[in-house]
Short mmCIF file of C-alpha atoms in Angstrom, two decimals:
data_model
loop_
_atom_site.label_atom_id
_atom_site.label_comp_id
_atom_site.label_asym_id
_atom_site.label_seq_id
_atom_site.Cartn_x
_atom_site.Cartn_y
_atom_site.Cartn_z
CA MET A 10 107.93 40.75 58.33
CA ALA A 11 110.01 43.46 57.66
CA ALA A 12 108.64 45.79 54.88
CA GLY A 13 111.00 45.06 52.67
CA THR A 14 110.24 41.36 52.49
CA SER A 15 106.47 41.91 52.82
CA ASN A 16 106.59 44.03 49.39
CA LEU A 17 109.02 41.76 47.65
CA LEU A 18 106.73 38.42 48.58
CA LEU A 19 103.89 40.39 47.40
CA TYR A 20 105.27 41.46 44.17
CA GLN A 21 106.46 37.94 43.22
CA ILE A 22 103.37 35.85 44.09
CA LEU A 23 100.83 38.25 42.56
CA ARG A 24 103.15 38.45 39.31
CA LEU A 25 103.04 35.05 39.03
CA TYR A 26 100.58 34.48 36.16
CA GLU A 27 103.51 37.12 33.88
CA LYS A 28 106.18 34.81 33.73
CA TRP A 29 103.90 31.12 34.30
CA ASP A 30 101.24 29.55 32.94
CA VAL A 31 99.34 29.78 36.16
CA LYS A 32 96.23 31.26 37.01
CA LYS A 33 96.15 34.88 38.60
CA PRO A 34 96.84 33.69 42.52
CA GLY A 35 95.50 35.56 45.46
CA VAL A 36 97.09 36.08 48.72
CA PHE A 37 95.61 35.72 52.52
CA ALA A 38 97.05 38.03 54.67
CA VAL A 39 96.75 37.78 58.26
CA ALA A 40 97.91 40.63 60.56
CA GLY A 41 97.25 41.14 63.78
CA ASP A 42 97.89 44.64 64.40
CA LEU A 43 94.45 46.19 63.95
CA ALA A 44 95.67 49.03 63.10
CA LEU A 45 98.06 48.25 60.27
CA ASN A 46 97.57 48.93 57.14
CA LEU A 47 98.50 46.72 54.79
CA TYR A 48 97.69 48.35 51.13
CA ALA A 49 99.22 51.49 52.80
CA GLU A 50 102.45 49.50 54.09
CA ALA A 51 102.77 48.39 50.02
CA ASP A 52 105.16 49.60 47.45
CA ALA A 53 103.44 51.31 44.69
CA SER A 54 104.70 48.44 42.08
CA VAL A 55 102.72 46.30 44.82
CA ARG A 56 99.65 48.52 45.35
CA SER A 57 98.86 48.29 41.29
CA VAL A 58 98.69 44.43 41.49
CA PHE A 59 97.51 44.16 45.29
CA HIS A 60 93.82 44.95 46.39
CA PRO A 61 92.84 43.79 49.67
CA LEU A 62 89.59 43.17 51.12
CA GLU A 63 89.63 43.19 54.50
CA VAL A 64 87.50 40.88 56.73
CA PHE A 65 87.87 42.37 60.52
CA PHE A 66 87.75 39.69 63.49
CA PRO A 67 87.84 42.05 66.41
CA PRO A 68 89.69 40.44 69.76
CA TYR A 69 87.72 38.29 71.67
CA ASP A 70 86.72 40.76 74.53
CA ARG A 71 86.36 39.56 78.35
CA GLY A 72 83.34 37.52 78.36
CA GLU A 73 84.44 35.49 75.48
CA ILE A 74 87.68 34.65 76.94
CA ARG A 75 85.84 33.26 79.91
CA GLU A 76 83.87 31.71 78.15
CA ILE A 77 86.38 29.90 75.89
CA LEU A 78 88.29 29.37 79.74
CA THR A 79 85.51 27.87 81.27
CA ASP A 80 85.25 25.07 78.71
CA ARG A 81 89.00 24.25 79.10
CA ILE A 82 88.76 23.80 82.65
CA LYS A 83 85.43 21.93 81.99
CA GLN A 84 87.68 19.52 80.08
CA GLY A 85 90.79 19.43 82.01
CA LEU A 86 89.85 20.19 86.30
CA TYR A 87 88.10 18.86 88.86
CA PRO A 88 85.53 20.85 89.59
CA GLY A 89 86.32 23.19 92.47
CA VAL A 90 89.57 23.35 91.05
CA MET A 91 89.25 27.11 89.64
CA PRO A 92 87.18 29.35 91.58
CA ALA A 93 85.23 31.63 89.80
CA SER A 94 86.60 34.91 91.07
CA LEU A 95 89.63 33.83 89.98
CA LEU A 96 88.59 32.43 86.92
CA ASP A 97 87.43 36.19 86.21
CA ARG A 98 91.02 37.35 87.23
CA ILE A 99 92.49 35.66 84.94
CA ALA A 100 89.74 36.41 81.91
CA GLY A 101 90.90 40.26 82.33
CA ILE A 102 94.41 39.70 82.30
CA ALA A 103 94.06 38.41 78.64
CA ALA A 104 91.63 40.74 77.69
CA SER A 105 94.25 43.67 78.82
CA GLU A 106 96.63 41.21 76.70
CA GLN A 107 94.13 40.47 73.66
CA ASP A 108 95.38 37.34 73.44
CA VAL A 109 93.46 34.44 74.73
CA ARG A 110 96.42 32.51 74.81
CA VAL A 111 98.11 34.50 77.90
CA GLY A 112 94.57 33.16 79.95
CA ILE A 113 95.18 29.56 78.48
CA ASP A 114 99.21 29.94 79.92
CA LEU A 115 97.86 31.36 82.86
CA VAL A 116 95.37 28.46 84.05
CA ARG A 117 98.06 26.04 83.02
CA ALA A 118 100.38 27.06 85.45
CA THR A 119 98.31 27.85 88.24
CA VAL A 120 97.07 24.67 87.82
CA LEU A 121 100.45 23.32 87.82
CA ARG A 122 101.62 25.28 90.64
CA VAL A 123 98.43 23.73 92.88
CA GLU A 124 99.29 20.16 91.79
CA LYS A 125 102.82 20.70 92.69
CA ASP A 126 101.86 22.06 96.42
CA GLY A 127 100.09 18.76 96.83
CA ARG A 128 96.76 21.47 96.61
CA ARG A 129 93.37 20.92 95.31
CA ARG A 130 92.19 24.54 94.73
CA VAL A 131 93.50 27.77 93.07
CA THR A 132 94.42 30.88 95.14
CA PRO A 133 94.80 34.07 94.85
CA GLY A 134 98.54 34.17 95.23
CA ASP A 135 98.46 31.35 92.50
CA VAL A 136 97.02 33.83 90.24
CA THR A 137 99.56 35.96 91.12
CA VAL A 138 102.85 34.25 90.65
CA ALA A 139 101.60 32.57 87.15
CA ALA A 140 100.85 36.47 85.92
CA ARG A 141 104.55 37.35 86.48
CA THR A 142 105.82 34.18 85.04
CA VAL A 143 103.35 34.12 82.10
CA VAL A 144 103.12 37.87 81.38
CA ALA A 145 106.50 39.05 81.72
CA PRO A 146 107.56 36.99 78.83
CA VAL A 147 105.52 38.74 76.88
CA LEU A 148 106.19 41.94 77.67
CA ARG A 149 110.43 41.05 77.51
CA THR A 150 109.12 39.82 73.85
CA ARG A 151 107.75 42.81 73.15
CA ALA A 152 110.25 45.39 74.31
CA ALA A 153 112.59 43.52 72.30
CA GLU A 154 110.92 43.90 69.20
CA LEU A 155 110.81 47.55 69.62
CA SER A 156 113.58 50.34 67.95
CA ALA A 157 116.36 51.51 70.39
CA GLY A 158 114.54 55.01 70.43
CA GLU A 159 111.06 53.28 71.12
CA ARG A 160 112.64 51.54 73.59
CA ALA A 161 114.35 54.74 75.40
CA LEU A 162 111.15 56.48 75.28
CA LEU A 163 109.41 53.72 76.88
CA SER A 164 112.05 53.97 79.51
CA GLN A 165 111.21 57.33 80.02
CA ILE A 166 107.27 56.77 80.64
CA ALA A 167 108.02 53.87 83.16
CA GLU A 168 110.37 55.61 84.77
CA ARG A 169 107.88 59.12 85.40
CA SER A 170 104.67 56.54 85.51
CA ARG A 171 106.47 55.03 88.53
CA ASP A 172 107.43 58.64 90.08
CA GLY A 173 103.71 59.87 89.73
CA GLY A 174 104.38 62.24 86.78
CA ASP A 175 102.28 64.13 84.52
CA MET A 176 101.80 61.68 81.67
CA THR A 177 100.28 63.91 79.13
CA SER A 178 101.78 63.44 76.51
CA GLY A 179 103.05 67.06 76.03
CA ALA A 180 104.62 66.64 79.55
CA VAL A 181 106.09 63.41 78.92
CA PHE A 182 107.41 64.91 75.76
CA GLU A 183 109.26 67.89 77.41
CA GLU A 184 110.63 65.62 79.97
CA THR A 185 111.90 63.28 77.32
CA ARG A 186 113.84 66.08 75.67
CA ASP A 187 116.16 66.40 78.24
CA TYR A 188 117.58 63.10 78.17
CA PHE A 189 118.09 62.28 74.48
CA PRO A 190 117.26 64.75 71.33
CA ILE A 191 113.71 64.21 69.41
CA GLY A 192 111.48 65.81 67.50
CA LYS A 193 107.82 65.99 68.20
CA THR A 194 106.99 64.50 64.88
CA THR A 195 109.58 61.51 65.96
CA TYR A 196 108.33 61.12 69.26
CA HIS A 197 104.57 61.04 67.98
CA GLU A 198 105.82 58.19 65.49
CA HIS A 199 107.73 56.03 68.72
CA LEU A 200 104.05 56.63 70.93
CA ARG A 201 101.95 54.98 68.14
CA GLY A 202 104.64 51.60 67.39
CA LEU A 203 104.73 51.84 71.69
CA ALA A 204 100.86 51.60 71.19
CA ARG A 205 100.90 49.04 68.13
CA ALA A 206 102.77 46.84 70.45
CA GLY A 207 100.72 46.91 72.90
CA ILE A 208 102.71 48.17 76.13
CA ILE A 209 100.62 51.68 76.45
CA ASP A 210 97.80 53.20 75.79
CA LEU A 211 96.92 56.25 74.15
CA VAL A 212 93.77 58.14 75.97
CA PRO A 213 91.82 60.87 74.86
CA GLY A 214 91.80 63.70 77.10
CA THR A 215 88.79 65.10 78.61
CA GLY A 216 88.20 69.46 78.05
CA ARG A 217 89.26 71.57 75.20
CA GLY A 218 92.61 71.67 74.05
CA ARG A 219 93.47 68.66 76.12
CA GLY A 220 96.33 66.24 74.51
CA ARG A 221 96.01 62.28 75.11
CA ALA A 222 97.40 60.77 77.79
CA ILE A 223 99.74 57.65 78.24
CA ARG A 224 98.65 54.49 80.26
CA LEU A 225 101.06 51.70 80.71
CA ARG A 226 99.35 48.13 80.32
CA TYR A 227 101.88 46.71 82.61
CA GLU A 228 103.45 47.76 85.92
CA PRO A 229 106.08 50.43 85.93
CA GLU A 230 108.93 48.56 87.16
CA ASP A 231 108.20 45.53 84.67
CA VAL A 232 108.66 47.87 82.01
CA ALA A 233 111.69 49.29 83.18
CA ALA A 234 113.11 45.67 83.30
CA ALA A 235 112.23 44.84 80.31
CA CYS A 236 113.54 48.28 78.77
CA SER A 237 116.80 47.30 80.90
CA SER A 238 118.37 45.34 77.76
CA PRO A 239 119.51 47.54 74.80
CA ASP A 240 119.71 46.42 71.37
CA LYS A 241 122.95 45.05 69.55
CA SER A 242 124.67 48.79 69.23
CA GLY A 243 124.08 49.21 73.36
CA SER A 244 122.62 52.67 72.01
CA LEU A 245 119.36 54.05 73.31
CA ILE A 246 119.43 57.39 70.82
CA PRO A 247 116.59 56.90 68.33
#
């Protein structure tokens, strides 16, 4: 939701009691972005009446996702259809996406493929094909929600990663400036945006003075493909 819209809604809801005969209302705000600070994102007028109490629910880890998928498989499939090793692989993919729904969709897609072929057991190839059809749309959706500048930077990161270049944030910044004008502040804002979108990880470097390394959470070729469609303006300049 756009910041202006959320501020307007919060302000109107939390001040209902001033114009209507109601008790002071409360708001339950659910955020999937663990780095989001709802209070800091609010306008000053909203912060005067919005004092959230945060309740942190950590994402499912790989073991928890595997347990959830195991229960689903026991309820919906015959024994032996999904080998344990491939269930581990699916749980790992879902954990990397921080979304158990990806795992459920992968199980469904692999089993439908097996059923269509008249087979009785999932193979590694089934998981590979299903992962392309399930994970790729997630990446495309995330890339489509980026700003033009974030998408342009992501495209450069994907190309550099594919070519085996230095992936420290400083090295990527120096190369990026050769393609479009960008300052350090904007560059780091874009990096944080890509991390919040779940497309990259910013990994602390080792040793004194070492900057962070940029690590793609998807294959560089898939990221490049997801960046190939610019926004409506057609511009990749921030």
